[in-house]
């Protein structure tokens, strides 16, 4: 259920606005163009990553897929969000991204349509992720592709990992969030 608040604009004027406070309050567009309600993952631990196919960190797709396979039956869902904001490292179309990831890395976890993660056009989910799990020295901006966010089963954003953090280094945090 979405939380609703009254926002005061001027005396005797109000509008209703949706308060999105967890990762499960958002929707995203799949590579196939379908709107996906992230609420379907409620009760799961999420690993949300901004990705790119022409990045020095692109081989991390192997590690992300390995985590997905290792922990999916225990409640981990990896969600990949391609982004072209860093060095134009994701110039491909949605169809090309999906084919590339499947062919080269055997990716079976959900991939979504290309988004912006910084700036005025940033995807609202990533605005929340950045706000609730700031980076080094409290900065919110995402610095590069393959920034990773771990989200607990209740949808609260718990941990942010830098692009240089290999997916295998997340195992202890994932196990803790899964309750094992």
mmCIF file of C-alpha atoms in Angstrom:
data_model
loop_
_atom_site.group_PDB
_atom_site.id
_atom_site.type_symbol
_atom_site.label_atom_id
_atom_site.label_comp_id
_atom_site.label_asym_id
_atom_site.label_seq_id
_atom_site.Cartn_x
_atom_site.Cartn_y
_atom_site.Cartn_z
ATOM 1 C CA UNK A 1 0.000 0.000 0.000
ATOM 2 C CA UNK A 2 1.416 3.393 -0.956
ATOM 3 C CA UNK A 3 1.656 6.066 1.691
ATOM 4 C CA UNK A 4 -0.092 9.331 0.909
ATOM 5 C CA UNK A 5 0.627 12.711 2.432
ATOM 6 C CA UNK A 6 -0.925 16.127 2.106
ATOM 7 C CA UNK A 7 1.553 18.650 0.703
ATOM 8 C CA UNK A 8 0.841 22.276 1.603
ATOM 9 C CA UNK A 9 1.394 24.599 -1.353
ATOM 10 C CA UNK A 10 -0.247 27.798 -0.161
ATOM 11 C CA UNK A 11 -2.757 28.766 2.505
ATOM 12 C CA UNK A 12 -6.004 26.819 2.068
ATOM 13 C CA UNK A 13 -4.524 24.836 -0.869
ATOM 14 C CA UNK A 14 -3.385 21.217 -0.805
ATOM 15 C CA UNK A 15 -2.734 18.335 -3.161
ATOM 16 C CA UNK A 16 -2.202 14.660 -2.546
ATOM 17 C CA UNK A 17 1.196 13.277 -3.423
ATOM 18 C CA UNK A 18 2.582 9.779 -3.244
ATOM 19 C CA UNK A 19 5.373 9.225 -0.707
ATOM 20 C CA UNK A 20 7.709 6.607 -2.106
ATOM 21 C CA UNK A 21 9.777 5.456 0.817
ATOM 22 C CA UNK A 22 10.961 1.950 -0.089
ATOM 23 C CA UNK A 23 12.326 0.308 -3.195
ATOM 24 C CA UNK A 24 9.065 -1.637 -3.468
ATOM 25 C CA UNK A 25 7.067 1.561 -4.070
ATOM 26 C CA UNK A 26 8.420 1.991 -7.614
ATOM 27 C CA UNK A 27 7.843 0.592 -11.062
ATOM 28 C CA UNK A 28 10.443 0.050 -13.771
ATOM 29 C CA UNK A 29 10.328 -0.741 -17.476
ATOM 30 C CA UNK A 30 11.700 -4.113 -18.545
ATOM 31 C CA UNK A 31 13.927 -4.490 -21.598
ATOM 32 C CA UNK A 32 10.811 -5.780 -23.380
ATOM 33 C CA UNK A 33 8.958 -2.540 -22.558
ATOM 34 C CA UNK A 34 6.621 -3.911 -19.867
ATOM 35 C CA UNK A 35 5.993 -1.918 -16.694
ATOM 36 C CA UNK A 36 7.141 -3.973 -13.700
ATOM 37 C CA UNK A 37 5.837 -3.193 -10.229
ATOM 38 C CA UNK A 38 8.788 -3.695 -7.874
ATOM 39 C CA UNK A 39 6.288 -4.537 -5.131
ATOM 40 C CA UNK A 40 6.293 -8.067 -6.585
ATOM 41 C CA UNK A 41 9.733 -8.451 -4.952
ATOM 42 C CA UNK A 42 8.485 -7.476 -1.480
ATOM 43 C CA UNK A 43 9.942 -9.923 1.031
ATOM 44 C CA UNK A 44 13.067 -10.456 -1.073
ATOM 45 C CA UNK A 45 16.511 -8.953 -0.666
ATOM 46 C CA UNK A 46 17.342 -6.840 -3.717
ATOM 47 C CA UNK A 47 20.719 -6.148 -5.270
ATOM 48 C CA UNK A 48 20.161 -3.151 -7.559
ATOM 49 C CA UNK A 49 22.983 -2.259 -9.955
ATOM 50 C CA UNK A 50 23.456 0.348 -12.673
ATOM 51 C CA UNK A 51 25.155 -1.501 -15.522
ATOM 52 C CA UNK A 52 26.836 -0.932 -18.892
ATOM 53 C CA UNK A 53 28.094 -3.244 -21.626
ATOM 54 C CA UNK A 54 31.207 -1.295 -22.646
ATOM 55 C CA UNK A 55 32.663 -0.609 -19.208
ATOM 56 C CA UNK A 56 35.798 -1.937 -17.574
ATOM 57 C CA UNK A 57 33.490 -3.389 -14.904
ATOM 58 C CA UNK A 58 31.242 -5.162 -17.428
ATOM 59 C CA UNK A 59 32.768 -8.576 -16.522
ATOM 60 C CA UNK A 60 31.013 -8.123 -13.156
ATOM 61 C CA UNK A 61 27.916 -9.448 -14.936
ATOM 62 C CA UNK A 62 29.483 -12.901 -14.342
ATOM 63 C CA UNK A 63 29.649 -12.276 -10.607
ATOM 64 C CA UNK A 64 26.168 -10.768 -10.449
ATOM 65 C CA UNK A 65 24.769 -13.803 -12.241
ATOM 66 C CA UNK A 66 26.674 -16.093 -9.860
ATOM 67 C CA UNK A 67 25.107 -14.318 -6.865
ATOM 68 C CA UNK A 68 21.697 -14.555 -8.502
ATOM 69 C CA UNK A 69 22.041 -18.302 -9.012
ATOM 70 C CA UNK A 70 23.554 -18.923 -5.585
ATOM 71 C CA UNK A 71 20.946 -17.016 -3.566
ATOM 72 C CA UNK A 72 17.762 -16.753 -5.665
ATOM 73 C CA UNK A 73 16.103 -19.707 -3.925
ATOM 74 C CA UNK A 74 16.769 -18.025 -0.571
ATOM 75 C CA UNK A 75 15.212 -14.732 -1.629
ATOM 76 C CA UNK A 76 17.840 -12.624 -3.422
ATOM 77 C CA UNK A 77 16.791 -10.820 -6.597
ATOM 78 C CA UNK A 78 19.420 -9.040 -8.688
ATOM 79 C CA UNK A 79 18.036 -6.145 -10.748
ATOM 80 C CA UNK A 80 20.161 -4.597 -13.506
ATOM 81 C CA UNK A 81 19.534 -1.064 -14.768
ATOM 82 C CA UNK A 82 21.620 -0.142 -17.845
ATOM 83 C CA UNK A 83 22.879 3.426 -17.852
ATOM 84 C CA UNK A 84 24.653 5.463 -20.540
ATOM 85 C CA UNK A 85 25.679 8.414 -18.339
ATOM 86 C CA UNK A 86 29.288 7.409 -17.772
ATOM 87 C CA UNK A 87 31.509 7.634 -20.832
ATOM 88 C CA UNK A 88 28.608 6.605 -23.113
ATOM 89 C CA UNK A 89 29.360 2.995 -22.141
ATOM 90 C CA UNK A 90 25.831 1.730 -22.785
ATOM 91 C CA UNK A 91 24.908 2.922 -26.286
ATOM 92 C CA UNK A 92 22.938 -0.217 -27.176
ATOM 93 C CA UNK A 93 19.193 -0.618 -27.573
ATOM 94 C CA UNK A 94 17.166 -2.628 -25.072
ATOM 95 C CA UNK A 95 17.129 -5.627 -27.421
ATOM 96 C CA UNK A 96 20.901 -5.419 -27.956
ATOM 97 C CA UNK A 97 21.542 -5.121 -24.211
ATOM 98 C CA UNK A 98 19.488 -8.232 -23.466
ATOM 99 C CA UNK A 99 21.156 -10.273 -26.216
ATOM 100 C CA UNK A 100 24.644 -9.121 -25.164
ATOM 101 C CA UNK A 101 24.089 -10.012 -21.512
ATOM 102 C CA UNK A 102 22.585 -13.397 -22.298
ATOM 103 C CA UNK A 103 25.215 -14.380 -24.886
ATOM 104 C CA UNK A 104 28.320 -13.160 -23.062
ATOM 105 C CA UNK A 105 27.407 -13.652 -19.404
ATOM 106 C CA UNK A 106 24.392 -15.985 -19.317
ATOM 107 C CA UNK A 107 22.401 -13.341 -17.436
ATOM 108 C CA UNK A 108 19.041 -14.616 -16.231
ATOM 109 C CA UNK A 109 18.272 -11.961 -13.604
ATOM 110 C CA UNK A 110 15.873 -9.135 -14.539
ATOM 111 C CA UNK A 111 17.282 -6.324 -16.668
ATOM 112 C CA UNK A 112 15.433 -3.084 -17.172
ATOM 113 C CA UNK A 113 15.333 -0.351 -19.775
ATOM 114 C CA UNK A 114 18.159 2.154 -19.900
ATOM 115 C CA UNK A 115 17.834 4.922 -17.309
ATOM 116 C CA UNK A 116 19.674 7.957 -15.961
ATOM 117 C CA UNK A 117 20.955 7.639 -12.399
ATOM 118 C CA UNK A 118 22.150 11.226 -11.844
ATOM 119 C CA UNK A 119 20.876 14.690 -12.671
ATOM 120 C CA UNK A 120 17.423 16.103 -13.251
ATOM 121 C CA UNK A 121 16.409 13.112 -15.430
ATOM 122 C CA UNK A 122 17.496 10.531 -12.830
ATOM 123 C CA UNK A 123 15.138 7.634 -12.305
ATOM 124 C CA UNK A 124 13.154 8.195 -9.063
ATOM 125 C CA UNK A 125 14.207 4.778 -7.709
ATOM 126 C CA UNK A 126 17.847 5.792 -7.985
ATOM 127 C CA UNK A 127 17.108 9.138 -6.359
ATOM 128 C CA UNK A 128 15.793 7.220 -3.342
ATOM 129 C CA UNK A 129 18.704 4.758 -3.364
ATOM 130 C CA UNK A 130 21.255 7.589 -3.433
ATOM 131 C CA UNK A 131 19.486 9.547 -0.698
ATOM 132 C CA UNK A 132 19.109 6.603 1.670
ATOM 133 C CA UNK A 133 22.577 5.128 1.042
ATOM 134 C CA UNK A 134 24.968 7.972 0.220
ATOM 135 C CA UNK A 135 28.454 7.263 -1.022
ATOM 136 C CA UNK A 136 31.876 8.216 0.245
ATOM 137 C CA UNK A 137 31.870 11.331 2.430
ATOM 138 C CA UNK A 138 28.071 11.513 2.161
ATOM 139 C CA UNK A 139 27.949 12.281 -1.544
ATOM 140 C CA UNK A 140 24.795 11.111 -3.238
ATOM 141 C CA UNK A 141 25.848 11.134 -6.894
ATOM 142 C CA UNK A 142 26.710 7.806 -8.445
ATOM 143 C CA UNK A 143 30.293 7.975 -9.641
ATOM 144 C CA UNK A 144 30.335 5.196 -12.277
ATOM 145 C CA UNK A 145 28.656 2.094 -13.660
ATOM 146 C CA UNK A 146 28.209 -0.958 -11.431
ATOM 147 C CA UNK A 147 27.402 0.909 -8.233
ATOM 148 C CA UNK A 148 25.529 -1.629 -6.137
ATOM 149 C CA UNK A 149 22.723 -1.144 -3.613
ATOM 150 C CA UNK A 150 21.506 -3.856 -1.261
ATOM 151 C CA UNK A 151 17.897 -3.528 -0.144
ATOM 152 C CA UNK A 152 16.453 -5.462 2.797
ATOM 153 C CA UNK A 153 13.324 -7.593 2.699
ATOM 154 C CA UNK A 154 11.244 -4.678 4.020
ATOM 155 C CA UNK A 155 12.422 -2.422 1.176
ATOM 156 C CA UNK A 156 14.762 -0.211 3.163
ATOM 157 C CA UNK A 157 18.003 0.630 1.418
ATOM 158 C CA UNK A 158 20.806 -0.744 3.547
ATOM 159 C CA UNK A 159 24.186 -0.764 1.890
ATOM 160 C CA UNK A 160 25.885 0.931 -1.066
ATOM 161 C CA UNK A 161 28.951 -0.623 -2.686
ATOM 162 C CA UNK A 162 31.353 1.081 -5.073
ATOM 163 C CA UNK A 163 31.779 -0.054 -8.689
ATOM 164 C CA UNK A 164 35.176 -1.522 -7.810
ATOM 165 C CA UNK A 165 33.606 -3.873 -5.246
ATOM 166 C CA UNK A 166 33.441 -7.305 -6.854
ATOM 167 C CA UNK A 167 30.076 -9.055 -6.537
ATOM 168 C CA UNK A 168 31.694 -11.921 -4.582
ATOM 169 C CA UNK A 169 32.605 -9.399 -1.868
ATOM 170 C CA UNK A 170 28.887 -8.881 -1.178
ATOM 171 C CA UNK A 171 28.252 -12.436 0.043
ATOM 172 C CA UNK A 172 28.490 -11.670 3.783
ATOM 173 C CA UNK A 173 26.148 -8.677 3.482
ATOM 174 C CA UNK A 174 23.704 -10.709 1.390
ATOM 175 C CA UNK A 175 23.725 -13.600 3.854
ATOM 176 C CA UNK A 176 23.148 -11.186 6.747
ATOM 177 C CA UNK A 177 20.161 -9.605 4.946
ATOM 178 C CA UNK A 178 18.769 -13.017 4.014
ATOM 179 C CA UNK A 179 18.951 -14.015 7.660
ATOM 180 C CA UNK A 180 21.433 -16.843 7.327
#
